[in-house]
Amino acid sequence: MSAEWLPLEGRRILVTRPRRQSRQMCERLSRLGAQPVAVPTITIAGPRPGGSLDASLRVIDRYDWVVITSANGARAVLARARALEVNLAGGTRPRWAAIGPATAAVLQEAGVRVALMPPRFLTGAVAEALDDISGLRILLPRTDAAGPALGEALIARGATVEEVTAYRTVLAPEGSRIEVRRLIGSRAVDTVLFTSASTVHGLVRLLGEERDGLRAMVIGCIGPVTAAAVVAEGFEATVVASEHTTDGLIAALVAHGGGRPAGTKGDSDVRDHAPH
């Protein structure tokens, strides 16, 4: 029997995404021979009831477009719509745009028809993909940590944009701080994967004075915005996915190399060291 080649065999990988999103990614990494460790560097909190998202959902048919930039945003909007008993699945207004297949899938599973998904899974790409939006009213529900670039790009094309907080990005609790410092300080991992700018900033804040340990790591980023966050924190993005999905990030890491022949060794266990 010939030995199976597992392209990520021997890699010890820290996955920094929020808990509910990490398991599937870790399972894929494990099937490729890696030893993934999931420690969230951020947590996702819903918007405060009665806020601007609620007000917008109550008059949702007044908007021409709703642009959803992440799966977290989609879940947050759907959750508040359910709480308010607002039906987002019916009617012809508004039209919905989703960035990336994961975001589109969350909406479609709830019956919301996605009219537009830009060919590139980047926040800025949606502004280019929308047709003439001059004079149109666009709702932009996003994280409270989102930058102004997308809103400014839409406004520059003549749209009226209302940005509302759909969810909040909160630093992970003390258990994550202890675990990431141990893993990186002891070189128990050799690779760190980031799927958003928020996870980058979260990890750096958790590491604090021990952040320099990141310089010894292979740093993989899901796209250029995340890579820019890595650079802004003073580090180098080793791998940047050309397809801005978790599968694309894993493929980029495989292409980067570093695995070794698996022999007859079995898959590694998925470990989750995040505090409960």
mmCIF file with all atom_site columns, N, CA, C and O in Angstrom, residues 18 37 58 93 159 162 204:
data_model
loop_
_atom_site.group_PDB
_atom_site.id
_atom_site.type_symbol
_atom_site.label_atom_id
_atom_site.label_alt_id
_atom_site.label_comp_id
_atom_site.label_asym_id
_atom_site.label_entity_id
_atom_site.label_seq_id
_atom_site.pdbx_PDB_ins_code
_atom_site.Cartn_x
_atom_site.Cartn_y
_atom_site.Cartn_z
_atom_site.occupancy
_atom_site.B_iso_or_equiv
_atom_site.pdbx_formal_charge
_atom_site.auth_seq_id
_atom_site.auth_comp_id
_atom_site.auth_asym_id
_atom_site.auth_atom_id
_atom_site.pdbx_PDB_model_num
ATOM 1  N N  . PRO A 1 18  ? -14.389 33.168 15.173 1.00 0.00 ? 18  PRO A N  1
ATOM 2  C CA . PRO A 1 18  ? -15.347 32.886 16.244 1.00 0.00 ? 18  PRO A CA 1
ATOM 3  C C  . PRO A 1 18  ? -15.727 31.414 16.296 1.00 0.00 ? 18  PRO A C  1
ATOM 4  O O  . PRO A 1 18  ? -15.713 30.708 15.287 1.00 0.00 ? 18  PRO A O  1
ATOM 5  N N  . VAL A 1 37  ? -5.902  24.009 15.872 1.00 0.00 ? 37  VAL A N  1
ATOM 6  C CA . VAL A 1 37  ? -6.322  24.387 17.226 1.00 0.00 ? 37  VAL A CA 1
ATOM 7  C C  . VAL A 1 37  ? -7.194  25.627 17.091 1.00 0.00 ? 37  VAL A C  1
ATOM 8  O O  . VAL A 1 37  ? -6.740  26.650 16.582 1.00 0.00 ? 37  VAL A O  1
ATOM 9  N N  . ARG A 1 58  ? -37.956 47.748 10.069 1.00 0.00 ? 58  ARG A N  1
ATOM 10 C CA . ARG A 1 58  ? -39.402 48.032 10.107 1.00 0.00 ? 58  ARG A CA 1
ATOM 11 C C  . ARG A 1 58  ? -39.878 48.746 8.840  1.00 0.00 ? 58  ARG A C  1
ATOM 12 O O  . ARG A 1 58  ? -41.073 48.727 8.534  1.00 0.00 ? 58  ARG A O  1
ATOM 13 N N  . ARG A 1 93  ? -39.077 44.538 -3.166 1.00 0.00 ? 93  ARG A N  1
ATOM 14 C CA . ARG A 1 93  ? -38.170 45.514 -2.579 1.00 0.00 ? 93  ARG A CA 1
ATOM 15 C C  . ARG A 1 93  ? -37.857 45.122 -1.151 1.00 0.00 ? 93  ARG A C  1
ATOM 16 O O  . ARG A 1 93  ? -38.766 44.708 -0.436 1.00 0.00 ? 93  ARG A O  1
ATOM 17 N N  . ALA A 1 159 ? -25.489 57.141 -4.504 1.00 0.00 ? 159 ALA A N  1
ATOM 18 C CA . ALA A 1 159 ? -26.509 56.498 -3.672 1.00 0.00 ? 159 ALA A CA 1
ATOM 19 C C  . ALA A 1 159 ? -26.652 57.203 -2.323 1.00 0.00 ? 159 ALA A C  1
ATOM 20 O O  . ALA A 1 159 ? -25.739 57.884 -1.863 1.00 0.00 ? 159 ALA A O  1
ATOM 21 N N  . GLU A 1 162 ? -27.408 54.247 4.196  1.00 0.00 ? 162 GLU A N  1
ATOM 22 C CA . GLU A 1 162 ? -27.659 54.235 5.639  1.00 0.00 ? 162 GLU A CA 1
ATOM 23 C C  . GLU A 1 162 ? -26.908 53.053 6.228  1.00 0.00 ? 162 GLU A C  1
ATOM 24 O O  . GLU A 1 162 ? -27.246 51.893 5.964  1.00 0.00 ? 162 GLU A O  1
ATOM 25 N N  . VAL A 1 204 ? -3.776  40.220 18.212 1.00 0.00 ? 204 VAL A N  1
ATOM 26 C CA . VAL A 1 204 ? -2.690  41.108 18.642 1.00 0.00 ? 204 VAL A CA 1
ATOM 27 C C  . VAL A 1 204 ? -3.007  41.707 20.013 1.00 0.00 ? 204 VAL A C  1
ATOM 28 O O  . VAL A 1 204 ? -2.130  41.809 20.882 1.00 0.00 ? 204 VAL A O  1
#
